[in-house]
């Protein structure tokens, strides 16, 4: 057993506490709506008349 990588009963490595917070932060950013200005930019990039 690696002392730097504690294991749970199921044999899976236990995530450090900060990893759970980081995942929650990432998930909250992913769930945010796309800003209108960014959506317009993507539409312009998809438009074949813009080159």
XYZ file of N, CA and C in Angstrom, residues 34-51:
54
model
N -23.929 29.808 -22.016
C -22.976 30.422 -22.934
C -23.342 31.898 -23.109
N -22.410 32.823 -22.911
C -22.719 34.245 -23.097
C -23.135 34.521 -24.543
N -24.074 35.465 -24.720
C -24.564 35.808 -26.058
C -23.438 36.224 -26.990
N -22.489 37.011 -26.482
C -21.401 37.480 -27.342
C -20.551 36.319 -27.848
N -20.373 35.319 -27.027
C -19.590 34.156 -27.440
C -20.370 33.323 -28.456
N -21.679 33.198 -28.241
C -22.522 32.455 -29.186
C -22.515 33.140 -30.551
N -22.572 34.475 -30.559
C -22.523 35.219 -31.826
C -21.189 35.001 -32.523
N -20.114 35.005 -31.771
C -18.794 34.765 -32.351
C -18.722 33.369 -32.981
N -19.251 32.376 -32.299
C -19.258 31.019 -32.848
C -20.092 30.959 -34.129
N -21.233 31.672 -34.137
C -22.067 31.710 -35.350
C -21.289 32.342 -36.511
N -20.540 33.403 -36.226
C -19.766 34.058 -37.272
C -18.673 33.121 -37.799
N -18.049 32.379 -36.927
C -16.995 31.452 -37.342
C -17.565 30.302 -38.171
N -18.815 29.914 -37.897
C -19.455 28.846 -38.662
C -19.988 29.323 -40.011
N -20.158 30.626 -40.180
C -20.717 31.185 -41.408
C -19.690 31.103 -42.539
N -19.985 30.346 -43.602
C -19.015 30.184 -44.685
C -18.726 31.493 -45.446
N -19.607 32.479 -45.358
C -19.378 33.732 -46.082
C -18.316 34.587 -45.407
N -17.894 34.240 -44.194
C -16.857 34.988 -43.484
C -15.468 34.388 -43.684
N -15.337 33.504 -44.665
C -14.038 33.074 -45.056
C -13.450 31.890 -44.501
